[in-house]
Every structure is written in C-alpha cells, then in structure tokens.
GROMACS .gro file of C-alpha atoms in nm:
model
  427
    1UNK     CA    1 -12.504 -14.627  -3.159
    2UNK     CA    2 -12.858 -14.619  -3.032
    3UNK     CA    3 -12.998 -14.334  -3.252
    4UNK     CA    4 -12.850 -14.536  -3.539
    5UNK     CA    5 -12.989 -14.861  -3.398
    6UNK     CA    6 -13.357 -14.674  -3.412
    7UNK     CA    7 -13.328 -14.527  -3.750
    8UNK     CA    8 -13.289 -14.872  -3.895
    9UNK     CA    9 -13.540 -15.035  -3.683
   10UNK     CA   10 -13.787 -14.798  -3.833
   11UNK     CA   11 -13.661 -14.827  -4.195
   12UNK     CA   12 -13.801 -15.213  -4.237
   13UNK     CA   13 -14.133 -15.182  -4.101
   14UNK     CA   14 -14.201 -14.815  -4.306
   15UNK     CA   15 -14.118 -15.035  -4.652
   16UNK     CA   16 -14.374 -14.965  -4.940
   17UNK     CA   17 -14.582 -15.295  -4.989
   18UNK     CA   18 -14.498 -15.217  -5.363
   19UNK     CA   19 -14.100 -15.181  -5.401
   20UNK     CA   20 -13.998 -14.822  -5.509
   21UNK     CA   21 -13.831 -14.958  -5.778
   22UNK     CA   22 -14.110 -15.133  -5.975
   23UNK     CA   23 -14.267 -14.732  -6.019
   24UNK     CA   24 -13.937 -14.654  -6.202
   25UNK     CA   25 -13.966 -14.942  -6.393
   26UNK     CA   26 -14.353 -14.795  -6.482
   27UNK     CA   27 -14.166 -14.430  -6.560
   28UNK     CA   28 -13.909 -14.581  -6.768
   29UNK     CA   29 -14.137 -14.788  -6.967
   30UNK     CA   30 -14.346 -14.444  -7.032
   31UNK     CA   31 -14.077 -14.248  -7.124
   32UNK     CA   32 -13.978 -14.512  -7.411
   33UNK     CA   33 -14.322 -14.511  -7.521
   34UNK     CA   34 -14.336 -14.139  -7.527
   35UNK     CA   35 -13.967 -14.083  -7.683
   36UNK     CA   36 -13.993 -14.353  -7.963
   37UNK     CA   37 -14.377 -14.348  -8.019
   38UNK     CA   38 -14.342 -13.977  -8.075
   39UNK     CA   39 -14.011 -13.944  -8.230
   40UNK     CA   40 -13.988 -14.274  -8.405
   41UNK     CA   41 -14.288 -14.475  -8.499
   42UNK     CA   42 -14.513 -14.156  -8.580
   43UNK     CA   43 -14.269 -14.049  -8.830
   44UNK     CA   44 -14.388 -14.201  -9.109
   45UNK     CA   45 -14.726 -14.083  -9.078
   46UNK     CA   46 -14.645 -13.740  -9.196
   47UNK     CA   47 -14.451 -13.828  -9.498
   48UNK     CA   48 -14.787 -13.787  -9.685
   49UNK     CA   49 -14.912 -13.509  -9.567
   50UNK     CA   50 -14.589 -13.280  -9.541
   51UNK     CA   51 -14.549 -13.380  -9.910
   52UNK     CA   52 -14.915 -13.309 -10.013
   53UNK     CA   53 -14.876 -12.978  -9.814
   54UNK     CA   54 -14.550 -12.823  -9.869
   55UNK     CA   55 -14.383 -12.982 -10.173
   56UNK     CA   56 -14.080 -13.175 -10.026
   57UNK     CA   57 -13.969 -13.467 -10.164
   58UNK     CA   58 -13.983 -13.839  -9.970
   59UNK     CA   59 -13.601 -13.806  -9.947
   60UNK     CA   60 -13.610 -13.490  -9.813
   61UNK     CA   61 -13.885 -13.557  -9.571
   62UNK     CA   62 -13.696 -13.820  -9.428
   63UNK     CA   63 -13.369 -13.683  -9.363
   64UNK     CA   64 -13.564 -13.576  -9.037
   65UNK     CA   65 -13.584 -13.944  -8.912
   66UNK     CA   66 -13.220 -13.935  -9.005
   67UNK     CA   67 -13.160 -13.643  -8.792
   68UNK     CA   68 -13.362 -13.759  -8.512
   69UNK     CA   69 -13.181 -14.061  -8.430
   70UNK     CA   70 -12.833 -13.908  -8.517
   71UNK     CA   71 -12.913 -13.635  -8.255
   72UNK     CA   72 -13.036 -13.890  -8.026
   73UNK     CA   73 -12.754 -14.077  -8.043
   74UNK     CA   74 -12.496 -13.776  -8.026
   75UNK     CA   75 -12.679 -13.607  -7.697
   76UNK     CA   76 -12.639 -13.971  -7.538
   77UNK     CA   77 -12.287 -13.916  -7.370
   78UNK     CA   78 -12.343 -13.581  -7.258
   79UNK     CA   79 -12.692 -13.715  -7.133
   80UNK     CA   80 -12.514 -13.995  -6.965
   81UNK     CA   81 -12.268 -13.775  -6.778
   82UNK     CA   82 -12.551 -13.546  -6.636
   83UNK     CA   83 -12.738 -13.888  -6.474
   84UNK     CA   84 -12.432 -13.978  -6.321
   85UNK     CA   85 -12.349 -13.632  -6.174
   86UNK     CA   86 -12.691 -13.439  -6.134
   87UNK     CA   87 -12.923 -13.719  -6.149
   88UNK     CA   88 -13.207 -13.852  -6.367
   89UNK     CA   89 -13.475 -13.592  -6.200
   90UNK     CA   90 -13.287 -13.304  -6.315
   91UNK     CA   91 -13.243 -13.451  -6.666
   92UNK     CA   92 -13.532 -13.601  -6.773
   93UNK     CA   93 -13.766 -13.326  -6.725
   94UNK     CA   94 -13.523 -13.142  -6.933
   95UNK     CA   95 -13.511 -13.321  -7.225
   96UNK     CA   96 -13.895 -13.351  -7.244
   97UNK     CA   97 -13.883 -12.990  -7.222
   98UNK     CA   98 -13.658 -12.932  -7.517
   99UNK     CA   99 -13.843 -13.230  -7.697
  100UNK     CA  100 -14.161 -13.090  -7.681
  101UNK     CA  101 -14.019 -12.737  -7.806
  102UNK     CA  102 -13.857 -12.942  -8.103
  103UNK     CA  103 -14.231 -13.036  -8.203
  104UNK     CA  104 -14.379 -12.702  -8.157
  105UNK     CA  105 -14.089 -12.585  -8.451
  106UNK     CA  106 -14.222 -12.846  -8.660
  107UNK     CA  107 -14.577 -12.742  -8.661
  108UNK     CA  108 -14.459 -12.407  -8.749
  109UNK     CA  109 -14.240 -12.498  -9.038
  110UNK     CA  110 -14.228 -12.362  -9.376
  111UNK     CA  111 -13.936 -12.448  -9.480
  112UNK     CA  112 -13.737 -12.726  -9.474
  113UNK     CA  113 -13.446 -12.567  -9.226
  114UNK     CA  114 -13.723 -12.565  -8.983
  115UNK     CA  115 -13.834 -12.871  -9.008
  116UNK     CA  116 -13.505 -13.010  -8.977
  117UNK     CA  117 -13.410 -12.749  -8.652
  118UNK     CA  118 -13.707 -12.858  -8.534
  119UNK     CA  119 -13.608 -13.232  -8.566
  120UNK     CA  120 -13.237 -13.158  -8.428
  121UNK     CA  121 -13.419 -13.077  -8.088
  122UNK     CA  122 -13.656 -13.360  -8.099
  123UNK     CA  123 -13.365 -13.564  -8.096
  124UNK     CA  124 -13.158 -13.382  -7.873
  125UNK     CA  125 -13.423 -13.383  -7.596
  126UNK     CA  126 -13.501 -13.754  -7.666
  127UNK     CA  127 -13.187 -13.847  -7.559
  128UNK     CA  128 -13.258 -13.722  -7.224
  129UNK     CA  129 -13.587 -13.944  -7.173
  130UNK     CA  130 -13.461 -14.254  -7.395
  131UNK     CA  131 -13.280 -14.538  -7.347
  132UNK     CA  132 -12.976 -14.374  -7.140
  133UNK     CA  133 -13.189 -14.222  -6.869
  134UNK     CA  134 -13.486 -14.528  -6.840
  135UNK     CA  135 -13.182 -14.766  -6.822
  136UNK     CA  136 -12.954 -14.601  -6.589
  137UNK     CA  137 -13.220 -14.556  -6.345
  138UNK     CA  138 -13.380 -14.919  -6.346
  139UNK     CA  139 -13.030 -15.057  -6.352
  140UNK     CA  140 -12.963 -14.855  -6.034
  141UNK     CA  141 -13.267 -15.011  -5.884
  142UNK     CA  142 -13.242 -15.337  -5.941
  143UNK     CA  143 -12.897 -15.612  -5.924
  144UNK     CA  144 -13.067 -15.963  -5.902
  145UNK     CA  145 -13.377 -15.892  -6.102
  146UNK     CA  146 -13.209 -15.637  -6.326
  147UNK     CA  147 -13.222 -15.818  -6.628
  148UNK     CA  148 -13.611 -15.886  -6.644
  149UNK     CA  149 -13.653 -15.521  -6.499
  150UNK     CA  150 -13.481 -15.392  -6.802
  151UNK     CA  151 -13.699 -15.597  -7.024
  152UNK     CA  152 -14.017 -15.484  -6.899
  153UNK     CA  153 -13.901 -15.139  -6.931
  154UNK     CA  154 -13.780 -15.181  -7.314
  155UNK     CA  155 -14.139 -15.320  -7.395
  156UNK     CA  156 -14.236 -14.936  -7.392
  157UNK     CA  157 -14.073 -14.884  -7.691
  158UNK     CA  158 -14.288 -15.153  -7.840
  159UNK     CA  159 -14.605 -14.985  -7.699
  160UNK     CA  160 -14.469 -14.624  -7.841
  161UNK     CA  161 -14.584 -14.778  -8.157
  162UNK     CA  162 -14.908 -14.973  -8.014
  163UNK     CA  163 -15.032 -14.635  -7.887
  164UNK     CA  164 -14.859 -14.319  -8.012
  165UNK     CA  165 -14.905 -14.444  -8.396
  166UNK     CA  166 -15.276 -14.471  -8.399
  167UNK     CA  167 -15.301 -14.146  -8.160
  168UNK     CA  168 -15.135 -13.952  -8.450
  169UNK     CA  169 -15.300 -14.120  -8.750
  170UNK     CA  170 -15.637 -14.010  -8.575
  171UNK     CA  171 -15.536 -13.624  -8.561
  172UNK     CA  172 -15.413 -13.643  -8.888
  173UNK     CA  173 -15.707 -13.751  -9.019
  174UNK     CA  174 -15.938 -13.508  -8.796
  175UNK     CA  175 -15.693 -13.183  -8.783
  176UNK     CA  176 -15.391 -13.176  -8.995
  177UNK     CA  177 -15.045 -13.226  -8.927
  178UNK     CA  178 -14.972 -12.877  -8.811
  179UNK     CA  179 -15.231 -12.945  -8.487
  180UNK     CA  180 -15.115 -13.339  -8.442
  181UNK     CA  181 -14.758 -13.193  -8.393
  182UNK     CA  182 -14.847 -12.957  -8.158
  183UNK     CA  183 -15.091 -13.192  -7.957
  184UNK     CA  184 -14.787 -13.422  -7.977
  185UNK     CA  185 -14.561 -13.172  -7.781
  186UNK     CA  186 -14.828 -13.136  -7.509
  187UNK     CA  187 -14.831 -13.523  -7.503
  188UNK     CA  188 -14.438 -13.528  -7.407
  189UNK     CA  189 -14.469 -13.206  -7.147
  190UNK     CA  190 -14.803 -13.374  -6.990
  191UNK     CA  191 -14.693 -13.737  -6.983
  192UNK     CA  192 -14.319 -13.705  -6.877
  193UNK     CA  193 -14.216 -13.368  -6.699
  194UNK     CA  194 -14.479 -13.373  -6.417
  195UNK     CA  195 -14.398 -13.724  -6.302
  196UNK     CA  196 -14.035 -13.709  -6.350
  197UNK     CA  197 -14.054 -13.419  -6.104
  198UNK     CA  198 -14.285 -13.611  -5.841
  199UNK     CA  199 -14.167 -13.970  -5.892
  200UNK     CA  200 -13.823 -14.000  -6.019
  201UNK     CA  201 -13.494 -14.086  -5.770
  202UNK     CA  202 -13.208 -14.211  -5.946
  203UNK     CA  203 -13.087 -14.439  -5.688
  204UNK     CA  204 -13.242 -14.657  -5.443
  205UNK     CA  205 -13.011 -14.476  -5.119
  206UNK     CA  206 -13.190 -14.137  -5.226
  207UNK     CA  207 -13.462 -14.343  -5.052
  208UNK     CA  208 -13.293 -14.511  -4.780
  209UNK     CA  209 -13.341 -14.829  -4.978
  210UNK     CA  210 -13.143 -15.099  -5.124
  211UNK     CA  211 -13.147 -15.259  -5.462
  212UNK     CA  212 -13.394 -15.538  -5.473
  213UNK     CA  213 -13.548 -15.390  -5.163
  214UNK     CA  214 -13.292 -15.601  -4.982
  215UNK     CA  215 -13.360 -15.506  -4.588
  216UNK     CA  216 -13.033 -15.417  -4.429
  217UNK     CA  217 -13.048 -15.349  -4.041
  218UNK     CA  218 -12.660 -15.329  -4.042
  219UNK     CA  219 -12.550 -15.004  -4.080
  220UNK     CA  220 -12.180 -15.141  -4.174
  221UNK     CA  221 -12.371 -15.412  -4.367
  222UNK     CA  222 -12.554 -15.140  -4.573
  223UNK     CA  223 -12.251 -14.890  -4.630
  224UNK     CA  224 -12.054 -15.199  -4.763
  225UNK     CA  225 -12.362 -15.282  -5.013
  226UNK     CA  226 -12.356 -14.914  -5.109
  227UNK     CA  227 -11.960 -14.901  -5.203
  228UNK     CA  228 -12.009 -15.238  -5.430
  229UNK     CA  229 -12.303 -15.072  -5.575
  230UNK     CA  230 -12.117 -14.795  -5.699
  231UNK     CA  231 -11.816 -14.962  -5.816
  232UNK     CA  232 -11.713 -14.914  -6.133
  233UNK     CA  233 -11.476 -14.782  -6.456
  234UNK     CA  234 -11.484 -14.449  -6.606
  235UNK     CA  235 -11.551 -14.388  -6.951
  236UNK     CA  236 -11.180 -14.350  -7.051
  237UNK     CA  237 -11.107 -14.667  -6.880
  238UNK     CA  238 -11.362 -14.839  -7.047
  239UNK     CA  239 -11.276 -14.709  -7.374
  240UNK     CA  240 -10.926 -14.871  -7.348
  241UNK     CA  241 -11.060 -15.237  -7.336
  242UNK     CA  242 -11.156 -15.472  -7.560
  243UNK     CA  243 -11.509 -15.560  -7.439
  244UNK     CA  244 -11.611 -15.171  -7.501
  245UNK     CA  245 -11.487 -15.191  -7.887
  246UNK     CA  246 -11.689 -15.504  -7.942
  247UNK     CA  247 -11.983 -15.388  -7.768
  248UNK     CA  248 -11.979 -15.074  -7.987
  249UNK     CA  249 -11.869 -15.271  -8.316
  250UNK     CA  250 -12.150 -15.542  -8.216
  251UNK     CA  251 -12.405 -15.303  -8.170
  252UNK     CA  252 -12.346 -15.054  -8.409
  253UNK     CA  253 -12.377 -15.305  -8.709
  254UNK     CA  254 -12.650 -15.561  -8.581
  255UNK     CA  255 -12.902 -15.232  -8.507
  256UNK     CA  256 -12.822 -15.109  -8.826
  257UNK     CA  257 -12.941 -15.388  -9.017
  258UNK     CA  258 -13.215 -15.466  -8.840
  259UNK     CA  259 -13.353 -15.072  -8.905
  260UNK     CA  260 -13.216 -15.103  -9.251
  261UNK     CA  261 -13.424 -15.412  -9.323
  262UNK     CA  262 -13.727 -15.260  -9.133
  263UNK     CA  263 -13.731 -14.942  -9.343
  264UNK     CA  264 -13.699 -15.141  -9.663
  265UNK     CA  265 -13.937 -15.446  -9.591
  266UNK     CA  266 -14.265 -15.248  -9.685
  267UNK     CA  267 -14.162 -15.102 -10.011
  268UNK     CA  268 -13.981 -15.439 -10.079
  269UNK     CA  269 -14.266 -15.664 -10.023
  270UNK     CA  270 -14.464 -15.425 -10.258
  271UNK     CA  271 -14.231 -15.469 -10.523
  272UNK     CA  272 -14.227 -15.861 -10.537
  273UNK     CA  273 -14.594 -15.826 -10.569
  274UNK     CA  274 -14.763 -15.841 -10.227
  275UNK     CA  275 -15.027 -15.587 -10.131
  276UNK     CA  276 -14.960 -15.310  -9.846
  277UNK     CA  277 -15.218 -15.499  -9.621
  278UNK     CA  278 -14.995 -15.782  -9.625
  279UNK     CA  279 -14.689 -15.533  -9.540
  280UNK     CA  280 -14.897 -15.406  -9.259
  281UNK     CA  281 -14.961 -15.755  -9.112
  282UNK     CA  282 -14.553 -15.785  -9.101
  283UNK     CA  283 -14.517 -15.464  -8.967
  284UNK     CA  284 -14.733 -15.571  -8.668
  285UNK     CA  285 -14.615 -15.921  -8.622
  286UNK     CA  286 -14.266 -15.754  -8.570
  287UNK     CA  287 -14.409 -15.506  -8.371
  288UNK     CA  288 -14.571 -15.770  -8.133
  289UNK     CA  289 -14.248 -16.027  -8.166
  290UNK     CA  290 -14.036 -15.747  -8.020
  291UNK     CA  291 -14.222 -15.653  -7.779
  292UNK     CA  292 -14.229 -16.023  -7.589
  293UNK     CA  293 -13.854 -16.031  -7.693
  294UNK     CA  294 -13.758 -15.754  -7.500
  295UNK     CA  295 -13.924 -15.895  -7.183
  296UNK     CA  296 -13.785 -16.270  -7.306
  297UNK     CA  297 -13.466 -16.121  -7.338
  298UNK     CA  298 -13.430 -15.932  -7.017
  299UNK     CA  299 -13.524 -16.231  -6.827
  300UNK     CA  300 -13.285 -16.459  -7.003
  301UNK     CA  301 -13.017 -16.202  -6.885
  302UNK     CA  302 -13.045 -16.249  -6.567
  303UNK     CA  303 -13.018 -16.631  -6.617
  304UNK     CA  304 -12.737 -16.636  -6.856
  305UNK     CA  305 -12.443 -16.440  -6.955
  306UNK     CA  306 -12.601 -16.118  -7.152
  307UNK     CA  307 -12.358 -16.154  -7.441
  308UNK     CA  308 -12.489 -16.538  -7.485
  309UNK     CA  309 -12.858 -16.400  -7.468
  310UNK     CA  310 -12.723 -16.103  -7.708
  311UNK     CA  311 -12.599 -16.384  -7.963
  312UNK     CA  312 -12.934 -16.560  -7.964
  313UNK     CA  313 -13.117 -16.257  -8.023
  314UNK     CA  314 -12.873 -16.145  -8.326
  315UNK     CA  315 -12.907 -16.483  -8.475
  316UNK     CA  316 -13.227 -16.463  -8.493
  317UNK     CA  317 -13.231 -16.122  -8.650
  318UNK     CA  318 -12.975 -16.342  -8.897
  319UNK     CA  319 -13.214 -16.594  -8.930
  320UNK     CA  320 -13.485 -16.362  -9.022
  321UNK     CA  321 -13.287 -16.176  -9.299
  322UNK     CA  322 -13.261 -16.533  -9.475
  323UNK     CA  323 -13.622 -16.576  -9.484
  324UNK     CA  324 -13.703 -16.231  -9.631
  325UNK     CA  325 -13.452 -16.316  -9.894
  326UNK     CA  326 -13.643 -16.633  -9.976
  327UNK     CA  327 -13.930 -16.447 -10.049
  328UNK     CA  328 -14.095 -16.419 -10.388
  329UNK     CA  329 -14.475 -16.320 -10.514
  330UNK     CA  330 -14.565 -16.696 -10.499
  331UNK     CA  331 -14.426 -16.730 -10.136
  332UNK     CA  332 -14.706 -16.847  -9.916
  333UNK     CA  333 -14.800 -16.636  -9.621
  334UNK     CA  334 -14.673 -16.851  -9.378
  335UNK     CA  335 -14.329 -16.768  -9.500
  336UNK     CA  336 -14.390 -16.386  -9.424
  337UNK     CA  337 -14.497 -16.491  -9.076
  338UNK     CA  338 -14.167 -16.671  -9.037
  339UNK     CA  339 -13.986 -16.380  -9.145
  340UNK     CA  340 -14.150 -16.125  -8.927
  341UNK     CA  341 -14.168 -16.316  -8.611
  342UNK     CA  342 -13.815 -16.431  -8.599
  343UNK     CA  343 -13.700 -16.066  -8.696
  344UNK     CA  344 -13.941 -15.945  -8.433
  345UNK     CA  345 -13.851 -16.160  -8.154
  346UNK     CA  346 -13.508 -16.131  -8.203
  347UNK     CA  347 -13.477 -15.739  -8.236
  348UNK     CA  348 -13.641 -15.735  -7.921
  349UNK     CA  349 -13.334 -15.841  -7.762
  350UNK     CA  350 -13.125 -15.534  -7.842
  351UNK     CA  351 -13.174 -15.297  -7.528
  352UNK     CA  352 -13.213 -15.535  -7.255
  353UNK     CA  353 -12.884 -15.720  -7.360
  354UNK     CA  354 -12.675 -15.425  -7.439
  355UNK     CA  355 -12.793 -15.241  -7.094
  356UNK     CA  356 -12.688 -15.568  -6.941
  357UNK     CA  357 -12.382 -15.628  -7.095
  358UNK     CA  358 -12.277 -15.237  -6.982
  359UNK     CA  359 -12.357 -15.285  -6.641
  360UNK     CA  360 -12.228 -15.656  -6.595
  361UNK     CA  361 -11.863 -15.511  -6.764
  362UNK     CA  362 -11.808 -15.192  -6.659
  363UNK     CA  363 -12.051 -15.122  -6.336
  364UNK     CA  364 -12.295 -14.856  -6.249
  365UNK     CA  365 -12.097 -14.611  -6.136
  366UNK     CA  366 -12.011 -14.433  -6.461
  367UNK     CA  367 -12.304 -14.652  -6.623
  368UNK     CA  368 -12.437 -14.318  -6.763
  369UNK     CA  369 -12.123 -14.182  -6.921
  370UNK     CA  370 -12.031 -14.549  -7.093
  371UNK     CA  371 -12.380 -14.644  -7.196
  372UNK     CA  372 -12.412 -14.300  -7.365
  373UNK     CA  373 -12.127 -14.358  -7.605
  374UNK     CA  374 -12.246 -14.714  -7.688
  375UNK     CA  375 -12.603 -14.570  -7.772
  376UNK     CA  376 -12.376 -14.297  -7.955
  377UNK     CA  377 -12.267 -14.582  -8.159
  378UNK     CA  378 -12.589 -14.764  -8.248
  379UNK     CA  379 -12.801 -14.481  -8.277
  380UNK     CA  380 -12.544 -14.434  -8.571
  381UNK     CA  381 -12.591 -14.736  -8.718
  382UNK     CA  382 -12.980 -14.721  -8.699
  383UNK     CA  383 -12.988 -14.392  -8.855
  384UNK     CA  384 -12.732 -14.420  -9.130
  385UNK     CA  385 -12.858 -14.800  -9.263
  386UNK     CA  386 -13.162 -14.695  -9.404
  387UNK     CA  387 -12.976 -14.421  -9.604
  388UNK     CA  388 -12.742 -14.669  -9.723
  389UNK     CA  389 -13.026 -14.943  -9.859
  390UNK     CA  390 -13.198 -14.656 -10.038
  391UNK     CA  391 -12.923 -14.598 -10.236
  392UNK     CA  392 -12.848 -14.951 -10.321
  393UNK     CA  393 -13.223 -14.962 -10.429
  394UNK     CA  394 -13.183 -14.629 -10.625
  395UNK     CA  395 -12.853 -14.771 -10.805
  396UNK     CA  396 -12.971 -15.104 -10.863
  397UNK     CA  397 -13.349 -15.127 -10.855
  398UNK     CA  398 -13.392 -15.355 -10.570
  399UNK     CA  399 -13.367 -15.407 -10.200
  400UNK     CA  400 -13.211 -15.768 -10.223
  401UNK     CA  401 -12.884 -15.670 -10.233
  402UNK     CA  402 -12.907 -15.434  -9.945
  403UNK     CA  403 -13.066 -15.740  -9.748
  404UNK     CA  404 -12.771 -15.963  -9.847
  405UNK     CA  405 -12.516 -15.689  -9.691
  406UNK     CA  406 -12.723 -15.653  -9.360
  407UNK     CA  407 -12.711 -15.990  -9.370
  408UNK     CA  408 -12.323 -16.051  -9.383
  409UNK     CA  409 -12.253 -15.803  -9.092
  410UNK     CA  410 -12.347 -16.064  -8.836
  411UNK     CA  411 -12.047 -16.291  -8.937
  412UNK     CA  412 -11.899 -15.973  -8.794
  413UNK     CA  413 -12.142 -15.862  -8.518
  414UNK     CA  414 -12.224 -16.240  -8.373
  415UNK     CA  415 -11.815 -16.315  -8.318
  416UNK     CA  416 -11.785 -15.963  -8.160
  417UNK     CA  417 -12.044 -16.010  -7.873
  418UNK     CA  418 -11.947 -16.301  -7.781
  419UNK     CA  419 -11.595 -16.245  -7.762
  420UNK     CA  420 -11.687 -15.985  -7.478
  421UNK     CA  421 -11.506 -16.057  -7.145
  422UNK     CA  422 -11.573 -15.845  -6.839
  423UNK     CA  423 -11.232 -15.628  -6.766
  424UNK     CA  424 -11.108 -15.797  -6.441
  425UNK     CA  425 -11.074 -15.438  -6.305
  426UNK     CA  426 -11.437 -15.411  -6.305
  427UNK     CA  427 -11.537 -15.679  -6.106
   0.00000   0.00000   0.00000
C-alpha cells in the first residue's frame, strides 16, 4: 500500500503541462492531411498529365480514384480489429509504408493494370493511417471533450486539400507526373512513419494517464475508471442492433450523395455556362466551409446528442442540393456562394458525428472494429456515387437528375440517423 501511494503521489506532479492527448490530436490531424491530401485531393491534378502521356481515357484514369476509396473502405474493418488488439503504434507505420509503396508503383506505371495495382496499395495503406486509426486514438484520449477533439482532428481532411494540392501542382509543373508521385511517396513515409513510432500511444493508460487528463490518486478509483473506459459491444453484438444498421444506411447514402455532388459540380457549372474560375471559387468555399464545419460539429457533439448534430449537417447538405438545382446560366454569384457554403459546412459534419455516434452507441473497447465496418459502408457510397452520376450524365446529357437523386436520398438518411438509439447493453 505504501509503495502504491508513493507511485500515485509521483504521477500528478510529473504530469506534462500540455496534456499528451493534444499531441495525439495533432498527429491524427497530420495523418488525415497526408491520407486524404495525397490520396484524394491531389488525384484530379494527375488526370490530364496521365491522359496526355499515356493515352488513357479519363474514365479509365478515374477508376483509380474509385479503387482508392473502395480499398480504404475494405481495409477499414481489418485495420480496426488490429487497432483494438495490437494498438495504433504498430498499425499506422505499416499503413504509411504500404501507401507510400503504392505511389512508387504508380510512378513507374506504363500500363493501366500497374496503375490500378498501385492504387490498390495506396488505398489499402490509407486505411491504416486514415479515419479509423485516427479517430480510435483520439476517442481513447478524450471523454468530456471527445467531440471537439474529433472535430479538430477531422479538419486535417480539409488541410489535405489546402496543403497537398498546391504541392502536387507545383511538382507536376516543375518535374512531371512520375517524379511527383515518387515525391508524394517520400512525403507519406517521412511525415508519418517516424512520428508514429516516436509519439503514438493508443490509450492514456499506456502512459499512466486518464482521458481528459483527469488526475486520480486513488488506485481503486483509477481502476474503476479504466474499466468503464474499456466497456463496449463487440462487432458481432453491434451488428445485431438497429442502431448499427441505421448508422450504416444513413452515412452510406448521405456521404455518397455529397461525393457524387462534389465530383459533378465543376462540369455541371461549366455546362450551364459558368467559367472554370467560378467553379474553382465554389470549390474553395466548400473546402473552407468543410474545415470550419468539422470543428463546429465536433463541438456540437459535446453539447447535444450526436444524432441531432448529424441531422443538422445532413439538412444543410440537402439544402445545398436544393440550391444547386436552382442554378441557371443567369443565376447571381450569391446563389453559388450559398450552395457552396451550405454544402461545405454541412459536409464537414460527417466524420465527427459518425465517430461520436459509434463511440456513444457501442463503446470504446471494440471501437476500431465497429467503426471500421461503418467506414467501409460510407467509403463504398463515396466511391460509387460519382460513377452513378457519370453514368446518368452519359445517358441523359445532364447532371440535373443525378442531383435530384442525391437530394431524394436524404429522405432516407435523415430519418435513419434520427432513429439511432444507444443499445441498452452498451451503456
């Protein structure tokens, strides 16, 4: 008892001035910046160089984008299980290594099959550094302020566009697409692997700390807090609840709709008579709104039920589609800004609210496995909706009816998320 008391007494004075959980938020922010910035935001910049150099069609090239999101989704359940069992410190470096290797393969591609193989590796590796491990680590380190922490972390997705797209654009103009892909591989390796090995701690208990930096000098109280923190439903138990499937359906449809709208908005604005510069302004406003939205919706999840915060975000997305459907060649610029800000701010809600819904509904003990499957569903929606929009455009000569379809899907996703209730056994 005397020895235990001495150990507990030493813990408090040696607590760092900056809670270590904030370093986990910063690192998770970096992971998402690299993951989405290199894998998704930069992709469109390579379309014309690849088309010009290798003669591939744009449809053939865009298959790589679909492969990226599908593989990141398919890899998420496995990554989640590994996080739960082995910890993020082992998983994240492996994910970064595989993602970087994928970019090296793409940099050497002369045939489509090698290009696709490279993006299989890029997407698989991205699963190991993306939303699943990032949200799992941050969720473990925070309880009362978990939503805000997840929101700040999620803003790394928007930062990926702000940082990596200009970097890739500069490298493409100066060195060509092969060198650019290789440099992106080096960026992934250098930014993520050393820090993940040196900094990452999956849970506060790995450092003798508690979530939110709560100080417990009573050994019994600390043990009890640890027991509560590690409670939760297994993946199998979660999958037999209505809450799980309501979350899956809601984010599959809403995230698919958003991505389908994003990928079609620039050519749609061009088709109805707006210059590319105007479309670029809309994209920038969406990125800004999304970054702000992620932080705000994370903050909201600490102050209201995550399902309500999610419903607000989806309502804003739906309103954005309504505005998009009203755009004509003579529409004022204010209408485009209204669409971009509504859609951008609303789309920022998805990762903070989805993460909080999973942790609040099913607990943290098996969060990685459960969130991994939910992320698989939303990734499939994200990957397939742009293809649906493209096929509808090819058959009808307009994106209008694709946008009508995406707007109509909120009739399902909104009620679904509002019906989510935490299973009693997970409390």
